[in-house]
Short mmCIF file of C-alpha atoms and ligand atoms in Angstrom, two decimals:
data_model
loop_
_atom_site.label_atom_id
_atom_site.label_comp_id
_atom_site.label_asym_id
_atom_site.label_seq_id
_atom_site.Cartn_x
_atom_site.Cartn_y
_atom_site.Cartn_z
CA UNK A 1 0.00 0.00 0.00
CA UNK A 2 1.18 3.29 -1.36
CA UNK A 3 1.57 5.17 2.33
CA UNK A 4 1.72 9.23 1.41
CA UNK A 5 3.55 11.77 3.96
CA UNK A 6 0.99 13.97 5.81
CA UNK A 7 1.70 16.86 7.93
CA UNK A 8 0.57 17.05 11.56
CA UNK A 9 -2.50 18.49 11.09
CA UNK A 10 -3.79 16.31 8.41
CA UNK A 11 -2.62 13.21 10.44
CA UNK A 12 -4.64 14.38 13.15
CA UNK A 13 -7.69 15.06 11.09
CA UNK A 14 -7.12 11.73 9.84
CA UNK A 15 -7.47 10.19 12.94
CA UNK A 16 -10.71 11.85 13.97
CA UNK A 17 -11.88 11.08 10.34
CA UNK A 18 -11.50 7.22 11.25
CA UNK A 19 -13.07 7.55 14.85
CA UNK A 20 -16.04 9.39 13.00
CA UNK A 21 -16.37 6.69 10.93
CA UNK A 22 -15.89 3.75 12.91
CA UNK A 23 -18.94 5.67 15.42
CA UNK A 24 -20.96 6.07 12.58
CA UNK A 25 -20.87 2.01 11.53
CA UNK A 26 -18.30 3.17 8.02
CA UNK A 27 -15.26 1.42 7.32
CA UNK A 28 -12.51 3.18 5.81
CA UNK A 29 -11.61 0.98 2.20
CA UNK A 30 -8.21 2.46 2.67
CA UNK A 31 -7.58 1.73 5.72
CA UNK A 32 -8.83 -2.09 5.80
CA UNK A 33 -8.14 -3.11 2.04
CA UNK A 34 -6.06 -5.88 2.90
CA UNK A 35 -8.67 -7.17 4.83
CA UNK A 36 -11.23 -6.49 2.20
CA UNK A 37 -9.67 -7.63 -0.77
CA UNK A 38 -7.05 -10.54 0.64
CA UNK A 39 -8.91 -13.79 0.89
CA UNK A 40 -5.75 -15.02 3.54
CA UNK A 41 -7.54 -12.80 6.15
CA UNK A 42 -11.24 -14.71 5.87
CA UNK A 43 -12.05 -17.32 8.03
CA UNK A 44 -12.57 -20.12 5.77
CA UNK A 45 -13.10 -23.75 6.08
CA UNK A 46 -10.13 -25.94 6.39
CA UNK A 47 -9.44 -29.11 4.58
CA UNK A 48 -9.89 -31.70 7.24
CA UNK A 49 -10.66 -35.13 8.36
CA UNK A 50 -12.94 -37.11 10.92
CA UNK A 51 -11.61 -40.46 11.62
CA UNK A 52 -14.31 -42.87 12.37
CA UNK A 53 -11.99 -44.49 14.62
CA UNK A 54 -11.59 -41.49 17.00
CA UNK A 55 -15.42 -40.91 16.52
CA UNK A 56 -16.97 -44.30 16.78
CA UNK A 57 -16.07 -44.95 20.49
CA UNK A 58 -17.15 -41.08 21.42
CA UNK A 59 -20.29 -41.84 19.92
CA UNK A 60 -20.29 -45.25 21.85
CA UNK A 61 -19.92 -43.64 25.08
CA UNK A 62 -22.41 -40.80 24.08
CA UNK A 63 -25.29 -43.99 23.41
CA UNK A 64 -24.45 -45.13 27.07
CA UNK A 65 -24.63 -41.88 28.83
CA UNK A 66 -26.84 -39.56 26.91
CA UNK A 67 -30.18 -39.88 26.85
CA UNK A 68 -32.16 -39.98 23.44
CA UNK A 69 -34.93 -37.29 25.08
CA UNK A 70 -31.90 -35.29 25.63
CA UNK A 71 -32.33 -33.56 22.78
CA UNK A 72 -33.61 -36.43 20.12
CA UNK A 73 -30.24 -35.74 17.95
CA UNK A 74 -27.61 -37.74 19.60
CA UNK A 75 -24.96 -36.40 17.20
CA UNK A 76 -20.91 -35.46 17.30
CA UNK A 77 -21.20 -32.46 14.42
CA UNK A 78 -18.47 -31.90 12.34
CA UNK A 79 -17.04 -28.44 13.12
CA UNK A 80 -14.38 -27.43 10.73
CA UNK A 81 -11.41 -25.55 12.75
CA UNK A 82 -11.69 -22.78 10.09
CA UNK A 83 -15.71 -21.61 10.73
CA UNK A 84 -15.55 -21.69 15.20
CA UNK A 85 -17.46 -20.84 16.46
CA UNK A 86 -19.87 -22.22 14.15
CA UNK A 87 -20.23 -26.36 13.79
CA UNK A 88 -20.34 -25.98 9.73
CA UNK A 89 -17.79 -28.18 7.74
CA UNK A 90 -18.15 -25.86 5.23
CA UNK A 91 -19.94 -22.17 4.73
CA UNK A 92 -22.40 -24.19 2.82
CA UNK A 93 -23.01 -27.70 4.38
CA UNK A 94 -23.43 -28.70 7.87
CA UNK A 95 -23.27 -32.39 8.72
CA UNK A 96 -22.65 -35.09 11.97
CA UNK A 97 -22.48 -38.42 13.02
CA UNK A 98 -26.07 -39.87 14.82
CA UNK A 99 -26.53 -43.00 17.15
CA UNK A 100 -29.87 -44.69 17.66
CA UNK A 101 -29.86 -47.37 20.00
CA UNK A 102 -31.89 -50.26 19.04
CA UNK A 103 -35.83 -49.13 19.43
CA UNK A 104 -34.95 -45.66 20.02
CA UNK A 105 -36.27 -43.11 17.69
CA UNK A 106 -36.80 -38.91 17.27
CA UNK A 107 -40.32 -37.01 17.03
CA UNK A 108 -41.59 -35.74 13.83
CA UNK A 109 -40.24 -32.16 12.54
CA UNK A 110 -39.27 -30.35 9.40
CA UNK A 111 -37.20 -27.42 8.58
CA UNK A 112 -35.87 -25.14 5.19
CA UNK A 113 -33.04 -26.72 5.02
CA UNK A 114 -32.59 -30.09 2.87
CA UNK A 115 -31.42 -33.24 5.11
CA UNK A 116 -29.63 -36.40 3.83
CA UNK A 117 -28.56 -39.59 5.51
CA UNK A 118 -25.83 -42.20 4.62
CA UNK A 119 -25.85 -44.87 7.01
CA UNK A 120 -22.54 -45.95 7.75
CA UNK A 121 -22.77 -48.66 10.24
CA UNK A 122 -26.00 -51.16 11.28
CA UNK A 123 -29.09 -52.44 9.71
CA UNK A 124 -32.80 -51.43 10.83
CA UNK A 125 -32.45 -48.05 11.06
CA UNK A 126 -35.10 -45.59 9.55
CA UNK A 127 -36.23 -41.92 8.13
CA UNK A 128 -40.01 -41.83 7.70
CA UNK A 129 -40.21 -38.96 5.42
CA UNK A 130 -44.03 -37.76 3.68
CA UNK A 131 -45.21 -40.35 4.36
CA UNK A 132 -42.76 -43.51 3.17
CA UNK A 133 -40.51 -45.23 5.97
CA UNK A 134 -37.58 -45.60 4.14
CA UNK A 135 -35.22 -48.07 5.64
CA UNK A 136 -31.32 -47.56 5.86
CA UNK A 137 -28.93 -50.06 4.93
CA UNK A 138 -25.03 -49.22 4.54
CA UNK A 139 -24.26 -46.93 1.71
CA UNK A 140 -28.17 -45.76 0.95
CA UNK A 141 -28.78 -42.49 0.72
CA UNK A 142 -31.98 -41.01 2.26
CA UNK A 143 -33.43 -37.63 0.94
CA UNK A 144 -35.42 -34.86 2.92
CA UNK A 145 -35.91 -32.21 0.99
CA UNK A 146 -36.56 -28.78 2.18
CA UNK A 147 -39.96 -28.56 4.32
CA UNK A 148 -40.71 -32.13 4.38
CA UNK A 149 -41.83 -33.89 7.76
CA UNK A 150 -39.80 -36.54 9.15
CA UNK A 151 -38.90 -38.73 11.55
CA UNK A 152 -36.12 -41.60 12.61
CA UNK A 153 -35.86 -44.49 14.19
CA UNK A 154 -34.25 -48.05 14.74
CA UNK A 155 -36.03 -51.13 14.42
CA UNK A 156 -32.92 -53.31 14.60
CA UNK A 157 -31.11 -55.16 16.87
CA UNK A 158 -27.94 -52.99 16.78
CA UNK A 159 -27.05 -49.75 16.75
CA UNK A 160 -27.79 -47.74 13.95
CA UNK A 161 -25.01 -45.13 12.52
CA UNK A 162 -26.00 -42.66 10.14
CA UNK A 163 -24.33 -39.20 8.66
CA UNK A 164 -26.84 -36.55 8.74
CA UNK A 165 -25.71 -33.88 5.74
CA UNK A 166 -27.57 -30.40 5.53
CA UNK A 167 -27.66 -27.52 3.61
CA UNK A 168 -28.22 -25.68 6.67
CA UNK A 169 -25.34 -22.68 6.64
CA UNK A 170 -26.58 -21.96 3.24
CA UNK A 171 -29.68 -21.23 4.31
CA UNK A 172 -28.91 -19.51 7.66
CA UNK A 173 -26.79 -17.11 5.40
CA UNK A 174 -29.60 -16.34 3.13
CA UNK A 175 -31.12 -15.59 6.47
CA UNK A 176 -33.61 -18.18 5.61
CA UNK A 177 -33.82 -18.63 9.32
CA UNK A 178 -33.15 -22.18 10.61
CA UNK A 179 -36.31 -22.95 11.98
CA UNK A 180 -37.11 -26.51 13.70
CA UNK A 181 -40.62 -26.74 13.29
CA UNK A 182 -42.32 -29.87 16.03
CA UNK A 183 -45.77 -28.78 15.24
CA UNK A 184 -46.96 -31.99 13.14
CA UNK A 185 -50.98 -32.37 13.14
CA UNK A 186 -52.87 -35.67 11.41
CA UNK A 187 -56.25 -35.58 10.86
CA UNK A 188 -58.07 -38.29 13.69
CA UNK A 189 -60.53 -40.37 12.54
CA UNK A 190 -63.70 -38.63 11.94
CA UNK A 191 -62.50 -35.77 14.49
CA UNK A 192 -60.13 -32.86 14.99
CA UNK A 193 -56.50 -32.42 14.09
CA UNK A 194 -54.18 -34.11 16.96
CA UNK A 195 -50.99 -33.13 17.12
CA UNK A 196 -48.42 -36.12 16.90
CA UNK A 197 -44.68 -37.35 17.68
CA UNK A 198 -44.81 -39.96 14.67
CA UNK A 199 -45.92 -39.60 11.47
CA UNK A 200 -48.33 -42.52 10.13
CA UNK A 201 -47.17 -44.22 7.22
CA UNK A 202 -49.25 -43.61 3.97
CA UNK A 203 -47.34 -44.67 1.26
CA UNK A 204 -46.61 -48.16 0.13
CA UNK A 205 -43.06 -49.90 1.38
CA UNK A 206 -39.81 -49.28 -0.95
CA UNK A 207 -42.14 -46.63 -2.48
CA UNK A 208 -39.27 -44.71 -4.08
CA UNK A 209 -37.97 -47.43 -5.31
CA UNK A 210 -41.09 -48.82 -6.98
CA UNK A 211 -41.80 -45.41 -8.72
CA UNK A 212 -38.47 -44.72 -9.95
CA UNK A 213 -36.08 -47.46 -9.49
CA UNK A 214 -35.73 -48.47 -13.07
CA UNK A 215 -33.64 -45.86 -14.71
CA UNK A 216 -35.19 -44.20 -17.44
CA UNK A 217 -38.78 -45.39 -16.62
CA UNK A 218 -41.09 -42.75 -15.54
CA UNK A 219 -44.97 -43.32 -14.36
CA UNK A 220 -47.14 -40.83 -15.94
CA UNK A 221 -50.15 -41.72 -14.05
CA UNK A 222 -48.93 -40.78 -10.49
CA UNK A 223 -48.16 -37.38 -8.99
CA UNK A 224 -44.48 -36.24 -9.00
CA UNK A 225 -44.62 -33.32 -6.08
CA UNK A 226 -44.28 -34.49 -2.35
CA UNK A 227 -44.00 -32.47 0.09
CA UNK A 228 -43.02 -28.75 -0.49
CA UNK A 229 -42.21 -29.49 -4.18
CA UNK A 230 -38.05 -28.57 -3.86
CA UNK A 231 -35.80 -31.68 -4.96
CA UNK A 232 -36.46 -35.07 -5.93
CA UNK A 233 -39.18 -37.15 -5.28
CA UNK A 234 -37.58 -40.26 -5.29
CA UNK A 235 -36.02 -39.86 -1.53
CA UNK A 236 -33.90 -43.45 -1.53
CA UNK A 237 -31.08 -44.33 -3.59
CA UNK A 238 -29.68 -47.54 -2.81
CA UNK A 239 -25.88 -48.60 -2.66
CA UNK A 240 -26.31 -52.03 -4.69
CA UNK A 241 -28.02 -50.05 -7.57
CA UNK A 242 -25.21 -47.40 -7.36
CA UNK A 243 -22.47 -49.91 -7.10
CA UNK A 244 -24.37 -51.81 -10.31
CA UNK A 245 -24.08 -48.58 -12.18
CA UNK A 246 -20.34 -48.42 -11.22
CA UNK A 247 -19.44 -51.78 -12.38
CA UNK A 248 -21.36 -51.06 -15.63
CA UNK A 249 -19.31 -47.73 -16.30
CA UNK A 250 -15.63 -49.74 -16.11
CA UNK A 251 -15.50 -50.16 -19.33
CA UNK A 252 -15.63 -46.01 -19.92
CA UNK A 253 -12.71 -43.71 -20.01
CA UNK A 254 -12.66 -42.36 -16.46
CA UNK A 255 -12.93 -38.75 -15.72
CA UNK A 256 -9.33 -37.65 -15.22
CA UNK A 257 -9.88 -35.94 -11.97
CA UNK A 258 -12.92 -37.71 -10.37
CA UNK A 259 -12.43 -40.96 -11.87
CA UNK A 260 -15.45 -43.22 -12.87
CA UNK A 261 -17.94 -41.02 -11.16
CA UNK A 262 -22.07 -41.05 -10.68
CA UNK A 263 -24.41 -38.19 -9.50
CA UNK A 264 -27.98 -38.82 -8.03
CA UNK A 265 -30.78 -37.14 -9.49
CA UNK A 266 -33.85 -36.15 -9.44
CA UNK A 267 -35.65 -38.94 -12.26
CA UNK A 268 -38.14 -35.99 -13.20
CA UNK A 269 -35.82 -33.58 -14.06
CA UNK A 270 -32.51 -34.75 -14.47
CA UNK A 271 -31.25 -32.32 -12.14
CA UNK A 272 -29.52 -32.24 -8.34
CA UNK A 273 -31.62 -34.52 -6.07
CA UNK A 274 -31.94 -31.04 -3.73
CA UNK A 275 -31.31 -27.72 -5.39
CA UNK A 276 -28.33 -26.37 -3.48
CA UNK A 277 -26.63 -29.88 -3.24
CA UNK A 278 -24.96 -32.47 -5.41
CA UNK A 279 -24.73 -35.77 -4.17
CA UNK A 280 -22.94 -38.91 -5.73
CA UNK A 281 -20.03 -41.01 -5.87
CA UNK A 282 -16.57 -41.48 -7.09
CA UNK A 283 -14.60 -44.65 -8.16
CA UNK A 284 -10.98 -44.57 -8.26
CA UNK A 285 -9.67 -48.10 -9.34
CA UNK A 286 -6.58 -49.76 -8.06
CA UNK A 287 -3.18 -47.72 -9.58
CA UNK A 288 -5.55 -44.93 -11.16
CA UNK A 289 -3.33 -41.51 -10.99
CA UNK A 290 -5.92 -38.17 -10.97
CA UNK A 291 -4.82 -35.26 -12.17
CA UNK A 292 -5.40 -32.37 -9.45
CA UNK A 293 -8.42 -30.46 -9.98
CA UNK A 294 -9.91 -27.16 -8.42
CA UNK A 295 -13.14 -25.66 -7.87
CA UNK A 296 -15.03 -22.59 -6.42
CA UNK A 297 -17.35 -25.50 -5.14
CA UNK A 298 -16.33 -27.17 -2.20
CA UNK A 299 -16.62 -31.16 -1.23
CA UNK A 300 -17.54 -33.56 1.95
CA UNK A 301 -16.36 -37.07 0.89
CA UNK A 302 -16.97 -39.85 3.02
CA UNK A 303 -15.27 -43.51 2.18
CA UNK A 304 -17.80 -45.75 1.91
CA UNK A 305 -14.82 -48.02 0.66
CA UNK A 306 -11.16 -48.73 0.62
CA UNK A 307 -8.49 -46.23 1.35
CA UNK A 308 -6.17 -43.70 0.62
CA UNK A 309 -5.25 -39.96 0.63
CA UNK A 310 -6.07 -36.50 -0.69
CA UNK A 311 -2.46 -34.62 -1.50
CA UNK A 312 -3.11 -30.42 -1.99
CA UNK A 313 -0.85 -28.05 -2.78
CA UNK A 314 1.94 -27.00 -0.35
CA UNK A 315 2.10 -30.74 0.30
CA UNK A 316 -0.64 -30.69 2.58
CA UNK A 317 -2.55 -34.52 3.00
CA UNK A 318 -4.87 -35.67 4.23
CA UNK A 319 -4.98 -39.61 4.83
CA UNK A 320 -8.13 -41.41 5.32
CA UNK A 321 -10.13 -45.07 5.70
CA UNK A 322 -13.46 -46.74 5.54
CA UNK A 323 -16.06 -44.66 7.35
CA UNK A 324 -13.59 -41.50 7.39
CA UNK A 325 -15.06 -38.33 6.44
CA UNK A 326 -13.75 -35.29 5.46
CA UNK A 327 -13.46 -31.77 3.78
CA UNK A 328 -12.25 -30.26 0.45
CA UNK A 329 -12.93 -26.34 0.53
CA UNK A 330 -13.52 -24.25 -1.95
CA UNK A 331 -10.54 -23.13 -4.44
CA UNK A 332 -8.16 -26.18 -3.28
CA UNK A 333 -6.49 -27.82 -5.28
CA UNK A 334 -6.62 -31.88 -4.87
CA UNK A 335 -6.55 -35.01 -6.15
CA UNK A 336 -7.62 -38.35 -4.46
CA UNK A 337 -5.41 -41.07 -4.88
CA UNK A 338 -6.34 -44.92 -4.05
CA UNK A 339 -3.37 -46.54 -2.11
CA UNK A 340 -4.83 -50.13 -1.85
CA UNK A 341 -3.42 -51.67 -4.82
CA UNK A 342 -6.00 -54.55 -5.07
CA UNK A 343 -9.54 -53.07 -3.93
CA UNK A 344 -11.44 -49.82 -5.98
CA UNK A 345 -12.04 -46.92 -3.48
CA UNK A 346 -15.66 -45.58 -3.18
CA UNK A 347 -16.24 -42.15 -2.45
CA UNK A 348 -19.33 -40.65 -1.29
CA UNK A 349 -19.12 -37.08 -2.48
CA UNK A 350 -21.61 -33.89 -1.33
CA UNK A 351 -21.00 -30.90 -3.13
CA UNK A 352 -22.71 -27.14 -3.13
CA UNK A 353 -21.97 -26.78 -7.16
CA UNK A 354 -25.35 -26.97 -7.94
CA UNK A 355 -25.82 -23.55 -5.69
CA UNK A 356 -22.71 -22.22 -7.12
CA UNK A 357 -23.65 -23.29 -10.47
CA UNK A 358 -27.39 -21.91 -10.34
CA UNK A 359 -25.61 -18.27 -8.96
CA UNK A 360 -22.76 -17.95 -11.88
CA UNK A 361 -20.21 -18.67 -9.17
CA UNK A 362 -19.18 -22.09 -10.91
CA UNK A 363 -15.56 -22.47 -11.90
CA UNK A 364 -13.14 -25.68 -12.09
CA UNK A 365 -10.07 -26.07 -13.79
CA UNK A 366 -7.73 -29.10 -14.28
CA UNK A 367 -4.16 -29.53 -13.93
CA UNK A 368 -2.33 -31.90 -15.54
CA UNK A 369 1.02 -33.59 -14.79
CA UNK A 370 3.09 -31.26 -17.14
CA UNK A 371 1.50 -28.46 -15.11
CA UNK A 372 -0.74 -27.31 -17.89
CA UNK A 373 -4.17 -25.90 -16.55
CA UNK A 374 -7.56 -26.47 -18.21
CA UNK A 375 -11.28 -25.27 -17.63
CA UNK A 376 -13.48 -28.33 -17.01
O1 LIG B 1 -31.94 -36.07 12.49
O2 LIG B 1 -33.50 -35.03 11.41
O3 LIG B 1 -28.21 -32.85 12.92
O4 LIG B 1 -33.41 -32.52 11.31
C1 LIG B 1 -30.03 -31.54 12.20
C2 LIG B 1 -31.35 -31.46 11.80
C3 LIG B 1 -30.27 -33.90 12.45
C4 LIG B 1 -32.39 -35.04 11.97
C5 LIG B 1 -29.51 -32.76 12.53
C6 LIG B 1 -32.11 -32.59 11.71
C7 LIG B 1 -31.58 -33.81 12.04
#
């Protein structure tokens, strides 16, 4: 910064000009344009990862000693160093680790923000959302859109491990206030309204999976809006069909960065499964060498499978294993490399491009081993 010589009298006026404006709620550009322009002086998230061995015996201990009624979430959040004091992984996506004992289960609610789940460990466990129960088994993913009601639970005879993803920062910066909302009514039988902790099951079992679990096939004789109408429809996705399309896709060219890679979407439309998010997942066969990649979007990957390690620039890594979750922020750049040399590695992969994208804010570029950089 260009600093210019100022006589007494102007330094003093100075001065009082920056008390003035401080008082008056006015920042000085001049004074503060490192701050303003510099991007070093944000707080930003942090690449970083959640070992699901550190985390799996806190959550344990949590089941033992706190109680379900507590506060019906019994979940370790994943607060990324870079946003304190908020628990966000990233400015856009908020996410954590739940526990439901066997036969526990949490009261009916909705909110703005969209919800996933990706159970991780345990069979049994549930989301009854608008209506369908959907039930969880390792590597599903479980869809509640914006404003729809649900409710979980575990049926099983184990414990039931889910992540919970949201798009919840996003919306509390759009100041589309994060609002919990308990008050769920049902109709009684020939009477009033009764408010209730459980919603009753109207829809048929597997329903999302009956209406749009053959690719490509579409009913046009049944309604395609649930609940408030954002996102998909279809609100289960199940890991063998995923890990069918993945198998199918081997003999393809593999994207350079992202290897052989699959989105979910919404069967109506093509489009993200929930507006602001993008959720799919990422095979990286044994020996397969990514090229780096960068993005104004940022990622949570968890590894549903296999192992390995995310090199950045400035030699940063992160390592990671099965059940492992963790962070790529925006404008890194990363590649994902598979160090088993006999098993593929399965990413699950939650992105805010779909925001970004829908807002002009999109950009990702590859670099390649010779250094040369590309727009993707
Ligand atoms: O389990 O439905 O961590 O609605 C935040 C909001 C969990 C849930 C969270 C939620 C849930």
């Amino acid at each position: 910064m260009a600093s210019v010589q100022l006589d007494s009298n102007k330094q003093l006026e100075r001065e009082t000009l920056t008390k003035s404006s401080k008082q008056l709620g006015l920042t000085e550009y001049w004074a503060e344009r490192e701050i303003i322009e510099n991007p070093a002086y944000r707080s930003i998230a942090q690449p970083f990862v959640w070992h699901w061995r550190d985390m799996q015996p806190l959550l344990a201990k949590a089941s033992d000693i706190v109680p379900m009624e507590e506060a019906y979430r019994r979940a370790l959040l994943f607060a990324n160093p870079g946003l304190a004091p908020k628990a966000w992984m990233t400015t856009t996506m908020y996410g954590g680790c739940s526990w439901y004992n066997p036969g526990e289960s949490a009261e009916v609610h909705r909110h703005p923000p969209s919800a996933s789940r990706f159970v991780l460990s345990g069979d049994g466990g549930w989301t009854a959302v608008d209506g369908e129960k959907c039930m969880m088994s390792r590597g599903d993913l479980i869809l509640t859109p914006n404003g729809s009601w649900h409710n979980h639970g575990n049926d099983g005879k184990e414990p039931v491990i889910w992540m919970d993803l949201l798009d919840l920062p996003l919306a509390e910066n759009l100041n589309n206030s994060w609002v919990m909302e308990y008050d769920y009514y049902e109709q009684e039988e020939g009477g009033e309204a009764a408010k209730r902790s459980t919603q009753t099951i109207t829809r048929t079992e597997d329903y999302s999976q009956k209406i749009y679990g053959i690719g490509g096939v579409k009913p046009t004789f049944l309604s395609h809006k649930r609940a408030a109408g954002y996102g998909s429809p279809m609100y289960v996705y199940r890991w063998k069909h995923t890990v069918e399309a993945l198998n199918r896709l081997r003999e393809f060219l593999a994207d350079p960065c992202d290897g052989i890679s699959v989105e979910f979407i919404d069967p109506t439309t093509g489009d993200s499964v929930v507006p602001t998010l993008s959720f799919g997942v990422h095979m990286f066969e044994p020996g397969f060498e990514p090229d780096f990649q960068r993005k104004t979007a940022s990622t949570v990957y968890c590894v549903i499978q296999g192992k390995g390690r995310t090199e950045m620039d400035n030699g940063k890594v992160l390592d990671w294993e099965e059940n492992d979750i963790f962070v790529v922020p925006s404008s890194t750049w990363y590649r994902h490399i598979n160090t088993d040399p006999s098993n593929d590695l399965m990413l699950y992969a939650v992105s805010d491009e779909p925001t970004l994208k829908k807002l002009g804010f999109l950009r990702r570029q590859r670099r390649q081993a010779d250094g040369n950089v590309t727009e993707r």
